[in-house]
CSV table of C-alpha atoms in Angstrom, one decimal:
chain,number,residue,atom,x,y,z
A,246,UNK,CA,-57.5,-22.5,-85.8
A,247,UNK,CA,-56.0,-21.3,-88.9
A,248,UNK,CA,-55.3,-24.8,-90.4
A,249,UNK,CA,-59.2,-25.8,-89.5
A,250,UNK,CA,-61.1,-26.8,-92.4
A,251,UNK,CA,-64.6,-26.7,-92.8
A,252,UNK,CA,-64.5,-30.5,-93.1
A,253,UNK,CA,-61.8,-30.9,-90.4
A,254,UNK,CA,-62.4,-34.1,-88.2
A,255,UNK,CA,-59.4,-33.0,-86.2
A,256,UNK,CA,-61.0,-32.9,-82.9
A,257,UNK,CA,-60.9,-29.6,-81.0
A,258,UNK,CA,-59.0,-29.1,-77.8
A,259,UNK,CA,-59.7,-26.3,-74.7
A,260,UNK,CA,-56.8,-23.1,-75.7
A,261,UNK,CA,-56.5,-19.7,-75.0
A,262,UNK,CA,-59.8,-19.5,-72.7
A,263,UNK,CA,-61.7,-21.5,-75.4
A,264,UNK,CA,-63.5,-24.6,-74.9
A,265,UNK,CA,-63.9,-27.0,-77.4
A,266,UNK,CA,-67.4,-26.1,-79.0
A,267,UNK,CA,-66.6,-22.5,-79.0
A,268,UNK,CA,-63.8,-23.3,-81.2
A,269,UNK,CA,-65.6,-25.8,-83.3
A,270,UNK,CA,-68.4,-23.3,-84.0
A,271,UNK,CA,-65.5,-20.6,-84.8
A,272,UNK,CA,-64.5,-23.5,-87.7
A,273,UNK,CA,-67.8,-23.4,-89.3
A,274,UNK,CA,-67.4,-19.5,-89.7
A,275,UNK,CA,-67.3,-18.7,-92.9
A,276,UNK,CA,-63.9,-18.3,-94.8
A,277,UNK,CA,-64.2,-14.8,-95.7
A,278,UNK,CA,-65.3,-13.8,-91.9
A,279,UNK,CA,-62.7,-15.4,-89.9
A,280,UNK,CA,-60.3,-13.4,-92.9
A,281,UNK,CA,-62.1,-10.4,-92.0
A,282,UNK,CA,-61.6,-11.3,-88.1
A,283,UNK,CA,-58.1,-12.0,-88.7
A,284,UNK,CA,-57.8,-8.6,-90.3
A,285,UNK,CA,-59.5,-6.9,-87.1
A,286,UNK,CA,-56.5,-8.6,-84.8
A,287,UNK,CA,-53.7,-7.4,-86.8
A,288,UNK,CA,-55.1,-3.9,-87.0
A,289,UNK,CA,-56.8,-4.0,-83.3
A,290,UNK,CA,-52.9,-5.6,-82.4
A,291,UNK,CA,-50.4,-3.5,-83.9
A,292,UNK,CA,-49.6,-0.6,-81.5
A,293,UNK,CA,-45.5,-1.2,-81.6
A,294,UNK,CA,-44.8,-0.5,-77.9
A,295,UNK,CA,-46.7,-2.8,-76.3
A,296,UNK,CA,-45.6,-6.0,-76.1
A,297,UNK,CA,-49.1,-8.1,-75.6
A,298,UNK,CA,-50.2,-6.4,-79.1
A,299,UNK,CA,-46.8,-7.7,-80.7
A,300,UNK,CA,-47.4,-11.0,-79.3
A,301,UNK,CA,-50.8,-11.7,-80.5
A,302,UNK,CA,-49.7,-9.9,-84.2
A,303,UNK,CA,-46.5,-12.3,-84.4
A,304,UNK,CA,-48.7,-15.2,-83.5
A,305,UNK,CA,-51.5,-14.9,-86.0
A,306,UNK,CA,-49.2,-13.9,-88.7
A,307,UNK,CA,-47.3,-17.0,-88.0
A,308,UNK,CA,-50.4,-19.5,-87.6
A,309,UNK,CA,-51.1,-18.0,-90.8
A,310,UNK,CA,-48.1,-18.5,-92.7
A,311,UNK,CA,-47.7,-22.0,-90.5
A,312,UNK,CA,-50.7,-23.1,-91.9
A,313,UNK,CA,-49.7,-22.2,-95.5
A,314,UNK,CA,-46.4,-23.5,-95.2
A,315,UNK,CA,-48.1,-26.7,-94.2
A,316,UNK,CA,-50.0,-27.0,-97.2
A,317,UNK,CA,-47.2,-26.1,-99.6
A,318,UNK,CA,-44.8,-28.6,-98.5
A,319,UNK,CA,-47.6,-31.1,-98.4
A,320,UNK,CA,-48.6,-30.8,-102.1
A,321,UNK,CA,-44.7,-30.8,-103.5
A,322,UNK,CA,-44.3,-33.9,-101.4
A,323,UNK,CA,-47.5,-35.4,-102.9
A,324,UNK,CA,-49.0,-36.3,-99.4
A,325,UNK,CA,-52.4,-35.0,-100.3
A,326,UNK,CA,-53.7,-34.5,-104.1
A,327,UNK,CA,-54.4,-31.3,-105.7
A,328,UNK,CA,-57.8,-32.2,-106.1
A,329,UNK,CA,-58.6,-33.9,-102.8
A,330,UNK,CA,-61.8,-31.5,-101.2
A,331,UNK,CA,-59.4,-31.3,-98.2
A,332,UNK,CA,-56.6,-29.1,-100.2
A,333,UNK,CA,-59.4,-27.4,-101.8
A,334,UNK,CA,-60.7,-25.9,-98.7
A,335,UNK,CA,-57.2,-25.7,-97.1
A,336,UNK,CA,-56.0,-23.4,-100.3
A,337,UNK,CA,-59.3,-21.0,-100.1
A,338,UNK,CA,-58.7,-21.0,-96.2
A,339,UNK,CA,-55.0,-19.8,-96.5
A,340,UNK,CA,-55.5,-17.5,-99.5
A,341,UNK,CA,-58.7,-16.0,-97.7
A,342,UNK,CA,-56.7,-15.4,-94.3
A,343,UNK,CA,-53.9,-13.9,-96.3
A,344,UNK,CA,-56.4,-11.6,-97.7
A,345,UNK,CA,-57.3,-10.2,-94.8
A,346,UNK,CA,-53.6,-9.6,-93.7
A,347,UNK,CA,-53.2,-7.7,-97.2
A,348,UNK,CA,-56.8,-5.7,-95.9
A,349,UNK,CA,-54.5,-4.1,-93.1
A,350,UNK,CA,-53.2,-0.9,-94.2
A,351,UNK,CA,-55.0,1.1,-91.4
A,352,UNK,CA,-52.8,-0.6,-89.0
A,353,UNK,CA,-50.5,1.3,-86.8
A,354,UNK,CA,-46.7,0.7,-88.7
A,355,UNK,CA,-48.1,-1.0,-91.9
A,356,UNK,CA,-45.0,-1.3,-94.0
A,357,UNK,CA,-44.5,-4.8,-91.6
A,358,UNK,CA,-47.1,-6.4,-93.8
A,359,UNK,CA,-45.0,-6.1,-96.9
A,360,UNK,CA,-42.3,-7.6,-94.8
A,361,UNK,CA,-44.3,-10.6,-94.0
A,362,UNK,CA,-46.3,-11.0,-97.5
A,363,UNK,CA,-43.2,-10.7,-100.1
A,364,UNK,CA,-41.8,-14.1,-98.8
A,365,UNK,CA,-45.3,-15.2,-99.1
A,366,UNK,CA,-46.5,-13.7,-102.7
A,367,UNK,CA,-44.8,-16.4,-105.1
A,368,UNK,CA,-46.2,-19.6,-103.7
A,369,UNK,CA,-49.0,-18.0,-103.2
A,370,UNK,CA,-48.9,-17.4,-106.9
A,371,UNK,CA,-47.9,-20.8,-107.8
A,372,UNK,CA,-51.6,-22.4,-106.8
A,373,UNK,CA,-52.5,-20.8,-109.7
A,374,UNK,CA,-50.7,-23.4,-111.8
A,375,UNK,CA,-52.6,-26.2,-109.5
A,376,UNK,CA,-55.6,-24.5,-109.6
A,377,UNK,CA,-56.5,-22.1,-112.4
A,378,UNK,CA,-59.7,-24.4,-113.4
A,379,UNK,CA,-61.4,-23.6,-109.8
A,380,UNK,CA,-63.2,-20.2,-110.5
A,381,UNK,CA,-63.4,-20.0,-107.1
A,382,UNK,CA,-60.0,-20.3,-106.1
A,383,UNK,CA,-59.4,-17.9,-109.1
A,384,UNK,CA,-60.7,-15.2,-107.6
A,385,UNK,CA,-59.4,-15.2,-104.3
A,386,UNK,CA,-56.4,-15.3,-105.4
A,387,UNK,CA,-56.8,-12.4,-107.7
A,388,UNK,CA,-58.6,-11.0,-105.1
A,389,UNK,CA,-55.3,-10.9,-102.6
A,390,UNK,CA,-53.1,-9.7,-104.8
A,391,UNK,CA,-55.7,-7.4,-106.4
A,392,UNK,CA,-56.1,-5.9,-102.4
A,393,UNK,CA,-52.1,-5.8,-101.5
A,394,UNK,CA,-51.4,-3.9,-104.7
A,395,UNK,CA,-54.5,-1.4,-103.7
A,396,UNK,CA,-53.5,-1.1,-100.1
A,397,UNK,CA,-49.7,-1.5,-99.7
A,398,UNK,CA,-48.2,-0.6,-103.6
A,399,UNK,CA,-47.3,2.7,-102.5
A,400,UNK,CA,-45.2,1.9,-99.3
A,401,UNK,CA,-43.1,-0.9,-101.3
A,402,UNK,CA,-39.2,-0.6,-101.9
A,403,UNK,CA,-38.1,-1.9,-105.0
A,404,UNK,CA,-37.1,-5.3,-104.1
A,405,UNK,CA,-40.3,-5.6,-102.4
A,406,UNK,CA,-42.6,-4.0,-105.7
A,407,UNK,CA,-40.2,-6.8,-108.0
A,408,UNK,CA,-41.5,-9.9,-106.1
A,409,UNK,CA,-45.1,-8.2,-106.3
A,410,UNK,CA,-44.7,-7.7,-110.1
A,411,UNK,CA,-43.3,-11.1,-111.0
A,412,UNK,CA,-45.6,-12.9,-108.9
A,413,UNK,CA,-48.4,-10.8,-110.3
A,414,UNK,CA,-47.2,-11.4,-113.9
A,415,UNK,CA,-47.4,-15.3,-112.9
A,416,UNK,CA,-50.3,-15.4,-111.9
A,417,UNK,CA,-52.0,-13.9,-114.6
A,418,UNK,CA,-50.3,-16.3,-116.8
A,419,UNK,CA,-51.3,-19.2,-115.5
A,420,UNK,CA,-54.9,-17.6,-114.9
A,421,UNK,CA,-55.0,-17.0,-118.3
A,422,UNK,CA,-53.9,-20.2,-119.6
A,423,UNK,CA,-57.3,-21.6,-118.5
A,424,UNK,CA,-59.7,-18.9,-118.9
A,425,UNK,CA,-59.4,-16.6,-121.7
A,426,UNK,CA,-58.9,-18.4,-124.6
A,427,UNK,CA,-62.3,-21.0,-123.6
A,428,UNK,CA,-64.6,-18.9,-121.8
A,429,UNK,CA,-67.8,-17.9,-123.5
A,430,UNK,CA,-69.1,-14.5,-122.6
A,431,UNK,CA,-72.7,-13.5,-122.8
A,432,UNK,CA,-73.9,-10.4,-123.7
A,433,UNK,CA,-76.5,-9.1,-120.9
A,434,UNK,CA,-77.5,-5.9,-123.4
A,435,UNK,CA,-81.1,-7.3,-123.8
A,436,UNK,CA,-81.6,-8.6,-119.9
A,437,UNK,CA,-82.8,-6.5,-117.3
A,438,UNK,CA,-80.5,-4.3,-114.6
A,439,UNK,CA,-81.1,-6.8,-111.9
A,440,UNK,CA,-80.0,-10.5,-114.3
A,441,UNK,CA,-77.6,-8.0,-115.6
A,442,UNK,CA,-75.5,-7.2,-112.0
A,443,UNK,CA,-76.0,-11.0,-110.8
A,444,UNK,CA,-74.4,-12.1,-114.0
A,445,UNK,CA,-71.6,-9.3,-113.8
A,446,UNK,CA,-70.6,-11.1,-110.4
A,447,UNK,CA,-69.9,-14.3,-112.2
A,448,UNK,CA,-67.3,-12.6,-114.7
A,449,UNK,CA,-65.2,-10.8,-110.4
A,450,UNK,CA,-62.3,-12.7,-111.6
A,451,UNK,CA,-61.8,-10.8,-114.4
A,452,UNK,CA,-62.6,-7.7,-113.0
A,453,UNK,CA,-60.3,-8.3,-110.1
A,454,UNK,CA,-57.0,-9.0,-112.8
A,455,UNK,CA,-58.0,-5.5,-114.4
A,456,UNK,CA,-58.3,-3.8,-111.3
A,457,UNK,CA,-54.5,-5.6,-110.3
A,458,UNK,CA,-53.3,-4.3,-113.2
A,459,UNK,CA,-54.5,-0.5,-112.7
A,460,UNK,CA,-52.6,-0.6,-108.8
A,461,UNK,CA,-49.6,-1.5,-110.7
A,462,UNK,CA,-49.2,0.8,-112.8
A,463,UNK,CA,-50.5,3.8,-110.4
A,464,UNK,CA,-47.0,2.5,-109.0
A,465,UNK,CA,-45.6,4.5,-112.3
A,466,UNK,CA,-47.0,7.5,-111.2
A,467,UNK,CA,-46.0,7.1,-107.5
A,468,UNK,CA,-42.5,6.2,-108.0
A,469,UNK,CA,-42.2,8.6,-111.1
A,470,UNK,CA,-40.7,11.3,-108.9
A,471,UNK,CA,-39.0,9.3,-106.0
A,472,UNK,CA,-36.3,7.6,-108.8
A,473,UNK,CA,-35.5,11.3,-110.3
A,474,UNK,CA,-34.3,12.6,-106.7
A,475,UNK,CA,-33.1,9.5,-105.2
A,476,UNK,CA,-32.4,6.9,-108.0
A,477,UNK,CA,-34.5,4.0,-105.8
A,478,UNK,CA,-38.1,3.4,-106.6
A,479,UNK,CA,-39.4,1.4,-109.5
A,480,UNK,CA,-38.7,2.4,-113.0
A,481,UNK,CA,-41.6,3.3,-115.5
A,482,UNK,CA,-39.9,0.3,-117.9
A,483,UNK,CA,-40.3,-2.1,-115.3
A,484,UNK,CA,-44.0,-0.9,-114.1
A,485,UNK,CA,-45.0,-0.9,-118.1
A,486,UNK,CA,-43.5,-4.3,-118.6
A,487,UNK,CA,-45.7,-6.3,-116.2
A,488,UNK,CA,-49.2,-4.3,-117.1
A,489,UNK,CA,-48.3,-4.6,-120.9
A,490,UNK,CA,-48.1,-8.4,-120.2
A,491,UNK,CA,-51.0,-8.7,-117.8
A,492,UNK,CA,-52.9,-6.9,-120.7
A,493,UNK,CA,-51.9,-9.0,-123.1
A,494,UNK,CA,-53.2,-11.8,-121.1
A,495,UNK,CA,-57.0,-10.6,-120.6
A,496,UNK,CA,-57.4,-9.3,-124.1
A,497,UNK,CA,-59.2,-12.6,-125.1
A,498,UNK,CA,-61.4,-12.1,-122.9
A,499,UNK,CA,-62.3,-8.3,-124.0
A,500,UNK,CA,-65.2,-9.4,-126.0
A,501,UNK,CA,-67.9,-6.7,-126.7
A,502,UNK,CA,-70.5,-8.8,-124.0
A,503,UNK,CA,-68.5,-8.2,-121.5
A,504,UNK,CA,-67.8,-4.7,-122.1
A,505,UNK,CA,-71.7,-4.5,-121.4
A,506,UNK,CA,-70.9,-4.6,-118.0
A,507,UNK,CA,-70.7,-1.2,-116.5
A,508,UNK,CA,-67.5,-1.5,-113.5
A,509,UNK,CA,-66.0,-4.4,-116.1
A,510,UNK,CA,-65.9,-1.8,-118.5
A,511,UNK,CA,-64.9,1.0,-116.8
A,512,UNK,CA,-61.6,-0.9,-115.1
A,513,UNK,CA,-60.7,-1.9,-118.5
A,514,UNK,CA,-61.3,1.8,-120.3
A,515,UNK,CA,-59.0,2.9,-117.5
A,516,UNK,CA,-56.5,0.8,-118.1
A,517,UNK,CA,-56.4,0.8,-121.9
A,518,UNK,CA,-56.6,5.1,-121.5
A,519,UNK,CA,-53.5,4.3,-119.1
A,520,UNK,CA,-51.5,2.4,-121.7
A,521,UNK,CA,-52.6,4.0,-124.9
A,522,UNK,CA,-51.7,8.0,-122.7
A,523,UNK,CA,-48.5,7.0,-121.8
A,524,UNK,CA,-47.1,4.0,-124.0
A,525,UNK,CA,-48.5,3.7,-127.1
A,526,UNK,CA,-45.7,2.4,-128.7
A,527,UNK,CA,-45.5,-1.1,-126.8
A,528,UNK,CA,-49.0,-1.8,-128.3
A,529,UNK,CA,-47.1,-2.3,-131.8
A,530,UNK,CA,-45.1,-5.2,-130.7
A,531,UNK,CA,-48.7,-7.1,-130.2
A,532,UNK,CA,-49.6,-9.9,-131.9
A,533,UNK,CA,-52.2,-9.1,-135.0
A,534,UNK,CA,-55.0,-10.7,-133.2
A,535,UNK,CA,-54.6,-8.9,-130.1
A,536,UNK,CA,-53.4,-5.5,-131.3
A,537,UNK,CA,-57.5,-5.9,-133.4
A,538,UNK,CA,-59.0,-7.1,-130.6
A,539,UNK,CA,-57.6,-4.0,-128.7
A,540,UNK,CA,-58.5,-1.6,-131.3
A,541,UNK,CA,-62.1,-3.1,-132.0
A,542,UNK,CA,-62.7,-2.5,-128.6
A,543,UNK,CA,-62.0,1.3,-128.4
A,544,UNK,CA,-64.0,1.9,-131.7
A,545,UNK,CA,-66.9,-0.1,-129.8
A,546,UNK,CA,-65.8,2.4,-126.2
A,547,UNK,CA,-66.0,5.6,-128.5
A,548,UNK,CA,-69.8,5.5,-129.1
A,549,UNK,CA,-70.3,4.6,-125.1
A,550,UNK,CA,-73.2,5.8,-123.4
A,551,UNK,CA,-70.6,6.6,-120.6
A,552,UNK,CA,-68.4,9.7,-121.2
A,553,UNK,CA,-65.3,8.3,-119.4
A,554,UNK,CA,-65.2,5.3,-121.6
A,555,UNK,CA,-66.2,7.4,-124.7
A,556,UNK,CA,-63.1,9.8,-124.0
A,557,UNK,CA,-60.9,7.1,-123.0
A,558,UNK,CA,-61.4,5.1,-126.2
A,559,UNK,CA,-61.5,8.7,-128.4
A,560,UNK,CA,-57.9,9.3,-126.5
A,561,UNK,CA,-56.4,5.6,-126.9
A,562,UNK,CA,-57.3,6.1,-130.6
A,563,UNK,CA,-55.9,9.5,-131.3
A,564,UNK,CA,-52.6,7.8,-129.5
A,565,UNK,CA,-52.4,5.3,-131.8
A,566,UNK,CA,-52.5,7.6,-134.8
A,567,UNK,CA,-49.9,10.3,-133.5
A,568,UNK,CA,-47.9,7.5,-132.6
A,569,UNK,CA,-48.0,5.8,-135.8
A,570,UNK,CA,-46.8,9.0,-137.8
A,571,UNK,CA,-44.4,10.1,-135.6
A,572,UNK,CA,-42.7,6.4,-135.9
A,573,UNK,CA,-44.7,4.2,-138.2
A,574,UNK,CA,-44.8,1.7,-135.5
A,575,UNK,CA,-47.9,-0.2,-136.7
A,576,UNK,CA,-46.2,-0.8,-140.5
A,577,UNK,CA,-46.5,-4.4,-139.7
A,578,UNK,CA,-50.0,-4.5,-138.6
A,579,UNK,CA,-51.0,-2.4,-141.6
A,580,UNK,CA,-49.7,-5.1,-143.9
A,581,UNK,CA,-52.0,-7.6,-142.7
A,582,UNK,CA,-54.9,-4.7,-142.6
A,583,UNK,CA,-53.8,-1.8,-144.8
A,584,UNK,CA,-57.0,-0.1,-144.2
A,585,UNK,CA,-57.1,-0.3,-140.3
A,586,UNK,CA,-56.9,3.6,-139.9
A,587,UNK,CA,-58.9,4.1,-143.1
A,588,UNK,CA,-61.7,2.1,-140.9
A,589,UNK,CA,-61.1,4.0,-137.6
A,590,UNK,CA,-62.1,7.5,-139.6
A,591,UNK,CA,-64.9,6.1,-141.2
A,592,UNK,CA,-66.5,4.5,-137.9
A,593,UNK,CA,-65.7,7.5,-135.7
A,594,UNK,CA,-67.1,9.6,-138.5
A,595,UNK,CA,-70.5,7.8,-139.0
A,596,UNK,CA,-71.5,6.2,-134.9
A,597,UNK,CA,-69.6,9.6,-133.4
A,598,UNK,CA,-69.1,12.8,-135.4
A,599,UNK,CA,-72.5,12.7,-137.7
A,600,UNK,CA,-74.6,11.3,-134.5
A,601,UNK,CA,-76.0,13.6,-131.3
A,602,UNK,CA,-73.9,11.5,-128.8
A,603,UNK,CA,-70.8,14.0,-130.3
A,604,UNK,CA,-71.9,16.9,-128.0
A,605,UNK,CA,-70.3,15.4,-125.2
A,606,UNK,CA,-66.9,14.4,-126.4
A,607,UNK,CA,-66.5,17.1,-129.5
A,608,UNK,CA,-62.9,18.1,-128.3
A,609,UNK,CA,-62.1,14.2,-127.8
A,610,UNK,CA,-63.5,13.4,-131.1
A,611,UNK,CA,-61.7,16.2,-132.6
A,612,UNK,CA,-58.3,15.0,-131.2
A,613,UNK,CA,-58.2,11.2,-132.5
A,614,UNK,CA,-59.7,12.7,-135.9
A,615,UNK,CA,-56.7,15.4,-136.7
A,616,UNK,CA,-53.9,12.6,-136.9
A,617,UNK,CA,-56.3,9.9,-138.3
A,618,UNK,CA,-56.7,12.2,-141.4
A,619,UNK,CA,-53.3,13.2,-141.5
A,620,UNK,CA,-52.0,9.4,-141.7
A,621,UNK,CA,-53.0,10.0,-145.3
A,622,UNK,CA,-54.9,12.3,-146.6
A,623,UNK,CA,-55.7,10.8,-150.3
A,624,UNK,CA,-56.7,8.2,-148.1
A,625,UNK,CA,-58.9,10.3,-145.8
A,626,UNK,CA,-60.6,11.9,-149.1
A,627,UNK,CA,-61.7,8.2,-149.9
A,628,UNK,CA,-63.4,8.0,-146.7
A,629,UNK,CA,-65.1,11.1,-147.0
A,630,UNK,CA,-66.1,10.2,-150.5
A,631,UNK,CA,-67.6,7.0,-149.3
A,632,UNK,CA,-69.6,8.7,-147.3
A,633,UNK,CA,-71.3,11.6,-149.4
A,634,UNK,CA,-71.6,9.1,-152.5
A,635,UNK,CA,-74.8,8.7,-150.7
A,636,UNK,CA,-76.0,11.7,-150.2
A,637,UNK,CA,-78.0,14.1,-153.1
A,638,UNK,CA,-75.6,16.4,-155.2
A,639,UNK,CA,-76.7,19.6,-152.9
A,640,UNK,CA,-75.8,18.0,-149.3
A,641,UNK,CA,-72.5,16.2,-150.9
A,642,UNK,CA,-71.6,19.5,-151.9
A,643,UNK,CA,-71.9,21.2,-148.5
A,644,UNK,CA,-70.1,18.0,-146.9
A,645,UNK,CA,-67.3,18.2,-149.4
A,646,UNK,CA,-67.0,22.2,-148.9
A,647,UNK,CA,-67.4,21.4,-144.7
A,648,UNK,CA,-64.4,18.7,-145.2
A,649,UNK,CA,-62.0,21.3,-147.0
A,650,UNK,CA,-62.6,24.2,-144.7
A,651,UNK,CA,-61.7,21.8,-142.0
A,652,UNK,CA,-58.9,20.0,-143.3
A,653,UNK,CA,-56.4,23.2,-143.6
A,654,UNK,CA,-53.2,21.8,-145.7
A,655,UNK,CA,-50.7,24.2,-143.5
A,656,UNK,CA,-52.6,22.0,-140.2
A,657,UNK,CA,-52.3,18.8,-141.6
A,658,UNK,CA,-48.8,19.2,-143.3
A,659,UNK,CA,-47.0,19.9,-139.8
A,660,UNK,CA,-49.4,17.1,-138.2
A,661,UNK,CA,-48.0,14.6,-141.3
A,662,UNK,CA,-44.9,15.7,-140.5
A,663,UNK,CA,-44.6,14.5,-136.6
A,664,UNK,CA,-44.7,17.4,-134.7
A,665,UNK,CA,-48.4,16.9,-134.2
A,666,UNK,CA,-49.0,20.2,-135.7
A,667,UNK,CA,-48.4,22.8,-132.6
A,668,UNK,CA,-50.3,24.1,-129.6
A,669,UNK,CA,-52.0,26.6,-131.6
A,670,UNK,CA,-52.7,25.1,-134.8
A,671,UNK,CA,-54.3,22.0,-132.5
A,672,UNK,CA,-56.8,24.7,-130.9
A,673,UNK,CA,-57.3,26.1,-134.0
A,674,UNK,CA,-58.1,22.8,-135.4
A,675,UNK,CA,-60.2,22.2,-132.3
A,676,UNK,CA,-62.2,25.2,-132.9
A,677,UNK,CA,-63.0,24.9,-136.9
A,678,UNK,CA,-64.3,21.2,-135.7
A,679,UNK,CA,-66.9,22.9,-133.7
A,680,UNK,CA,-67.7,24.8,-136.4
A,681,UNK,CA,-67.8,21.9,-138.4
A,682,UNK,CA,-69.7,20.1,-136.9
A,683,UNK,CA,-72.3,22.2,-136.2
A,684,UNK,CA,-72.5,23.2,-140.0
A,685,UNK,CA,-72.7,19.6,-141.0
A,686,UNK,CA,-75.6,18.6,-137.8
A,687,UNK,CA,-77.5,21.6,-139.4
A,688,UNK,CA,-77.1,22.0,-142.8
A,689,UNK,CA,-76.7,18.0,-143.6
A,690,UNK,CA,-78.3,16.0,-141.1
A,691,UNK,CA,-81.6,17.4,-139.6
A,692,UNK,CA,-82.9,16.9,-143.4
């Protein structure tokens, strides 16, 4: 039944024990059920020494990948069109079933799935290219690879994590190509919690391409220690290289409405802290648009209700900044926008620092602030002047004598420098912005 459509007219024949209108009411079983009872057979048929379980695994992988096959060869002959509602329901059929083959880590002897699914992964990839304006299709699809990366990326060889990785990188082109440079997003900030979740569901493709992109590069940290000993595994360069990509492709899509969406913006807070922590320089080879789209969106994540996304954002910033003075990588970016760090200090001054949310990311806040200050600090003395011009001449004399205490030239000479300043000196600076803060939230700001 694997090649049985919905809309099938084939008519159904007595097999297995099975009589006609059992297996004609099995065809009108949802797509996402029969993946889900394929799933239970592979795991319910996997014991290795028995040879009725390795029959009945071998033969519903291979009506699976029969069935696939089938479609495949039809639509690069041209036999059926791409748009014909039979090879729509054939492709979410196939890509459903395949799903719940890639559900099937509990089985006994797993690592036989990513023997069958790596011959599968890049024409599975390829109906993107056919089919990146079907939402629906979109998601599944995202949604398999999405659950083989979750499931199987830590029992795959290198040859095996390659074909996942360029297939992934694929299909996030392609998926991209058609969604994130026309989709409008809506902000759901003034609906309720209920319109809010229902509308979060219509926005699971992009979640699922996020949450993809997080399984591959845990695969970085997996195989981090495995290449040292034994030279196999995946290198970090390799891991970075499709992530960095797949990020570059759902940027457009980052917009502040649908950050509003609390798992949407969570996945993507993880995955920014994830590139920002550990490669901050491969943000400076992004296009100007997307490198400010990118930022804009961790000065929005800094003032977060939600303390993993505030910290994650504080972090990615305080990256940026260590990693622009230790090798100016963002010298191109700052001639189309010499005041982008300028900005960052100001904002994280004013919606963070000077406001009560600071209580619960002071050391955070602390860390992106040191090395946005030390970028310049004739610079950073503009900023603070910009923001005391407003104040009467008693409170922007307490700012101003708050600022110098805090901004101790030995500090934020070694931070200029590159060297980030030291352990000690960054705990020391960590400990007069406590003091700092508390100063300015009593002296300045209660009035």
């Amino acid at each position: 039944t694997a090649a049985m459509i919905h809309t099938s007219s084939q008519a159904a024949t007595a097999c297995a024990g099975l009589n006609p209108a059992m297996i004609n009411g099995f065809k009108r079983i949802p797509y996402k059920y029969r993946a889900q009872i394929l799933r239970t057979i592979v795991i319910a048929s996997s014991e290795i020494n028995d040879a009725k379980s390795e029959q009945y695994l071998n033969a519903s992988l291979q009506a699976t990948q029969n069935a696939f096959s089938s479609l495949v060869q039809a639509l690069e002959a041209k036999t059926v069109r791409v748009d014909d509602i039979a090879s729509i329901e054939m492709v979410c059929l196939c890509v459903e079933l395949f799903g719940g083959v890639a559900q099937s880590s509990e089985m006994c002897h797993p690592e036989r799935i990513p023997i069958f699914l790596t011959q599968c992964l890049p024409r599975l990839s390829a109906l993107m290219v056919h089919y990146a304006s079907n939402i629906t299709i979109c998601e599944i699809l995202l949604r398999l690879f999405r659950d083989y990366t979750e499931q199987f990326i830590v029992m795959l060889d290198r040859d095996q994590c390659l074909v996942a990785f360029k297939s992934s990188a694929e299909l996030l082109k392609s998926y991209s190509a058609n969604h994130c440079s026309s989709r409008v997003i809506r902000s759901s900030v003034d609906k309720s919690a209920e319109a809010g979740s229902e509308e979060e569901q219509s926005y699971n493709d992009v979640l699922c391409a996020i949450q993809l992109l997080n399984n591959i590069g845990a695969k970085d940290f997996i195989d981090s220690f495995s290449s040292e000993r034994t030279g196999k595994g995946v290198e970090s360069k390799e891991v970075i290289e499709v992530v960095f990509y797949g990020l570059q492709q759902i940027l457009p899509l980052m917009t502040q409405g649908l950050l509003h969406f609390p798992r949407l913006c969570k996945q993507y807070y993880s995955l920014v802290g994830f590139m920002m922590d550990t490669y901050p320089e491969k943000v400076g080879a992004l296009p100007f648009d997307l490198f400010r789209g990118l930022l804009d969106s961790l000065l929005f994540g800094m003032s977060h209700t939600d303390s993993f996304v505030s910290k994650s954002s504080l972090q990615g910033i305080s990256s940026l900044a260590r990693e622009h003075i230790e090798s100016s990588s963002f010298n191109n970016h700052l001639s189309h926008d010499g005041s982008l760090f300028d900005d960052c200090a100001l904002r994280l001054l004013k919606e963070v620092v000077f406001e009560t949310i600071i209580w619960d990311r002071l050391e955070p806040s602390a860390t992106a602030l040191l090395p946005l200050a030390a970028i310049d600090l004739n610079k950073f003395a503009g900023v603070v002047n910009t923001i005391t011009q407003h104040l009467d001449a008693q409170k922007q004399k307490i700012m101003q004598s708050a600022f110098q205490r805090l901004m101790q030239p030995d500090v934020m000479s070694k931070v200029a420098n590159g060297n980030y300043g030291g352990r000690m000196n960054r705990m020391r600076f960590k400990r007069d912005f406590e003091i700092f803060v508390k100063d300015i939230h009593s002296a300045v700001l209660i009035f």
